[in-house]
């Protein structure tokens, strides 16, 4: 359910933004997000979440991704630590293919997953607003790798323009970007006010 929120571990310390998490069946929690372009032009994203489900179960989730300066994926990491589940997946990308090393407690297992022939794997939306200013109505189509499913999926993204929303109890103007099933309302620096995916909502806390 949370796999589409694939945002990453930086080599440099970057400021983080704090979020509340809510979702179906009583899901709630907190999240911390780092979203940064590095000095060499590459991109780093890191999302850590502390979740409590409606039945009282708890989980710690860490998602990390890095991209080169044109948006090609370099590395992804996803780790889940819960009472009944401990799982880590590390993905490195070479010549477009994804090398997946997954460990569910019984030792690492490695697989190689190639994207469809001719697929564009540059996630240009990672640089929208944080570096590049899209025009209203601008679109992008690319293939993104999903660590949980170990597959490539086509994503169609569109910048919908400026929308007014209420975040952290305040009315703000935000840039709405729709990426497949993800909706992101972001500020002019590319940092989200709100993220919605698969019924889960992350909303920025008051600064």
Coordinates of C-alpha atoms in Angstrom, one line a residue:
X1 CA 0.0 0.0 0.0
X2 CA 2.8 2.4 0.8
X3 CA 5.2 1.2 -2.0
X4 CA 4.3 4.2 -4.4
X5 CA 5.7 6.6 -1.9
X6 CA 9.2 5.9 -3.1
X7 CA 11.1 8.8 -2.1
X8 CA 15.7 8.1 -0.3
X9 CA 19.6 8.1 2.1
X10 CA 21.8 11.0 1.4
X11 CA 25.5 11.3 1.9
X12 CA 25.0 14.9 3.1
X13 CA 22.9 16.0 6.1
X14 CA 19.8 17.8 4.8
X15 CA 17.0 19.5 6.7
X16 CA 13.8 17.4 7.0
X17 CA 10.1 18.2 7.0
X18 CA 7.7 16.6 9.4
X19 CA 4.3 15.1 8.5
X20 CA 1.3 13.5 10.1
X21 CA 0.1 10.2 8.5
X22 CA -3.5 9.0 8.3
X23 CA -5.2 6.2 6.3
X24 CA -7.9 3.6 6.1
X25 CA -8.9 1.3 9.0
X26 CA -7.5 3.7 11.6
X27 CA -4.0 4.0 10.3
X28 CA -2.1 6.9 11.8
X29 CA 1.5 8.0 12.5
X30 CA 4.2 10.5 11.7
X31 CA 6.7 10.9 8.9
X32 CA 10.0 12.8 8.2
X33 CA 11.0 13.7 4.6
X34 CA 14.2 14.9 3.1
X35 CA 14.0 16.1 -0.5
X36 CA 17.2 17.6 -1.9
X37 CA 19.2 18.2 -5.0
X38 CA 22.9 17.6 -4.3
X39 CA 25.9 19.7 -5.3
X40 CA 26.6 17.4 -8.3
X41 CA 23.1 17.8 -9.6
X42 CA 21.8 14.4 -8.4
X43 CA 18.7 14.0 -6.3
X44 CA 18.2 12.4 -2.9
X45 CA 14.9 11.6 -1.1
X46 CA 14.4 10.0 2.2
X47 CA 11.1 9.2 3.9
X48 CA 10.9 7.6 7.3
X49 CA 7.5 6.7 8.9
X50 CA 6.4 5.5 12.3
X51 CA 3.0 3.9 11.8
X52 CA 0.2 2.6 14.1
X53 CA -2.5 0.5 12.5
X54 CA -6.1 0.4 13.7
X55 CA -5.6 -3.0 15.4
X56 CA -2.7 -1.6 17.4
X57 CA 0.2 -3.1 15.4
X58 CA 3.1 -0.8 14.8
X59 CA 5.7 -0.5 12.0
X60 CA 8.8 1.5 11.2
X61 CA 9.2 2.1 7.4
X62 CA 12.2 3.6 5.7
X63 CA 12.2 4.5 2.0
X64 CA 15.2 6.0 0.2
X65 CA 15.9 6.7 -3.4
X66 CA 18.6 8.5 -5.4
X67 CA 18.6 9.7 -9.0
X68 CA 21.3 11.1 -11.3
X69 CA 21.1 14.7 -12.6
X70 CA 18.7 13.8 -15.5
X71 CA 16.4 11.7 -13.3
X72 CA 17.7 8.1 -14.0
X73 CA 17.3 6.0 -10.8
X74 CA 20.6 5.1 -9.1
X75 CA 19.5 3.3 -5.9
X76 CA 16.4 2.5 -3.9
X77 CA 16.1 1.1 -0.4
X78 CA 13.0 0.0 1.4
X79 CA 13.0 -1.4 4.9
X80 CA 10.0 -2.4 7.1
X81 CA 10.4 -3.3 10.8
X82 CA 7.3 -4.6 12.5
X83 CA 6.5 -7.2 15.1
X84 CA 5.5 -9.8 12.5
X85 CA 7.6 -8.5 9.6
X86 CA 11.2 -7.5 9.0
X87 CA 12.0 -6.9 5.4
X88 CA 14.6 -5.0 3.5
X89 CA 15.0 -4.4 -0.2
X90 CA 18.0 -2.7 -1.9
X91 CA 17.8 -1.9 -5.6
X92 CA 20.7 -0.7 -7.7
X93 CA 20.4 0.3 -11.3
X94 CA 22.9 -0.5 -14.1
X95 CA 22.2 0.2 -17.7
X96 CA 18.5 0.7 -16.9
X97 CA 18.1 -2.8 -15.3
X98 CA 17.2 -3.2 -11.6
X99 CA 19.3 -5.5 -9.4
X100 CA 17.2 -6.4 -6.5
X101 CA 18.6 -7.8 -3.2
X102 CA 15.7 -8.7 -0.9
X103 CA 16.0 -10.1 2.7
X104 CA 12.9 -11.2 4.6
X105 CA 14.9 -12.8 7.4
X106 CA 16.1 -15.9 5.8
X107 CA 19.0 -14.4 3.9
X108 CA 19.4 -12.2 0.9
X109 CA 17.9 -13.2 -2.5
X110 CA 19.0 -11.5 -5.7
X111 CA 17.2 -10.9 -8.9
X112 CA 17.6 -8.8 -12.0
X113 CA 14.6 -7.1 -13.6
X114 CA 14.8 -5.2 -16.9
X115 CA 12.3 -2.5 -18.0
X116 CA 10.3 -3.0 -21.2
X117 CA 12.4 -2.5 -24.3
X118 CA 12.7 1.1 -25.2
X119 CA 11.2 2.3 -21.9
X120 CA 12.2 5.8 -20.6
X121 CA 13.3 5.4 -17.0
X122 CA 14.1 9.1 -16.3
X123 CA 11.8 10.3 -13.5
X124 CA 11.9 13.9 -14.6
X125 CA 9.2 14.9 -12.1
X126 CA 11.7 14.4 -9.2
X127 CA 13.2 17.7 -10.3
X128 CA 9.9 19.6 -10.9
X129 CA 10.0 22.8 -8.7
X130 CA 13.0 21.7 -6.7
X131 CA 15.0 22.6 -9.8
X132 CA 12.9 22.7 -12.9
X133 CA 9.7 24.8 -13.4
X134 CA 7.0 23.0 -15.4
X135 CA 4.3 24.8 -17.2
X136 CA 0.7 24.2 -16.3
X137 CA -0.5 21.2 -18.2
X138 CA 3.0 19.8 -18.8
X139 CA 3.1 16.0 -18.8
X140 CA 5.7 13.3 -18.5
X141 CA 5.6 9.6 -19.1
X142 CA 8.2 7.2 -17.7
X143 CA 8.7 3.8 -16.1
X144 CA 9.4 3.6 -12.4
X145 CA 10.6 0.5 -10.5
X146 CA 8.5 -0.8 -7.6
X147 CA 10.6 -2.6 -5.0
X148 CA 7.7 -4.5 -3.3
X149 CA 6.3 -5.9 -6.6
X150 CA 9.8 -6.1 -8.2
X151 CA 8.4 -4.7 -11.5
X152 CA 8.5 -1.7 -13.7
X153 CA 5.3 0.3 -14.1
X154 CA 4.4 3.1 -16.5
X155 CA 3.6 6.4 -14.8
X156 CA 1.8 9.3 -16.5
X157 CA 2.4 12.6 -14.7
X158 CA 0.8 16.0 -15.2
X159 CA 1.2 19.4 -13.5
X160 CA -2.3 20.6 -12.9
X161 CA -1.5 24.1 -11.8
X162 CA -1.9 26.1 -8.5
X163 CA -4.6 24.9 -6.1
X164 CA -5.7 26.3 -2.7
X165 CA -5.7 23.7 0.1
X166 CA -5.7 23.7 3.9
X167 CA -2.5 22.2 5.4
X168 CA -1.5 22.3 9.0
X169 CA -4.6 24.4 9.7
X170 CA -3.6 27.1 7.2
X171 CA -4.9 27.9 3.7
X172 CA -2.0 27.8 1.2
X173 CA -1.5 27.9 -2.5
X174 CA 0.2 24.7 -3.8
X175 CA 1.3 23.2 -7.1
X176 CA -0.7 20.1 -7.8
X177 CA 1.2 17.3 -9.5
X178 CA -0.6 14.0 -10.3
X179 CA 1.7 11.0 -10.9
X180 CA -0.3 7.9 -11.6
X181 CA -2.2 7.2 -8.3
X182 CA -0.1 9.7 -6.4
X183 CA -1.4 13.3 -5.8
X184 CA 1.2 15.7 -4.5
X185 CA 0.5 19.3 -3.5
X186 CA 4.0 21.0 -3.3
X187 CA 5.4 24.4 -2.6
X188 CA 7.6 26.3 -5.0
X189 CA 10.7 24.5 -3.7
X190 CA 9.2 21.1 -4.5
X191 CA 8.5 20.1 -0.9
X192 CA 5.0 18.6 -0.4
X193 CA 2.3 20.2 1.7
X194 CA 0.3 17.0 1.2
X195 CA 0.7 13.6 -0.4
X196 CA -2.1 11.2 -1.2
X197 CA -1.6 7.6 -2.4
X198 CA -3.7 4.4 -2.0
X199 CA -5.9 6.0 0.6
X200 CA -2.9 7.2 2.7
X201 CA -2.4 10.9 3.4
X202 CA 0.7 12.7 4.5
X203 CA 0.2 16.3 5.6
X204 CA 3.0 18.7 6.6
X205 CA 3.0 19.8 10.2
X206 CA 3.1 23.5 11.0
X207 CA 6.6 24.9 11.0

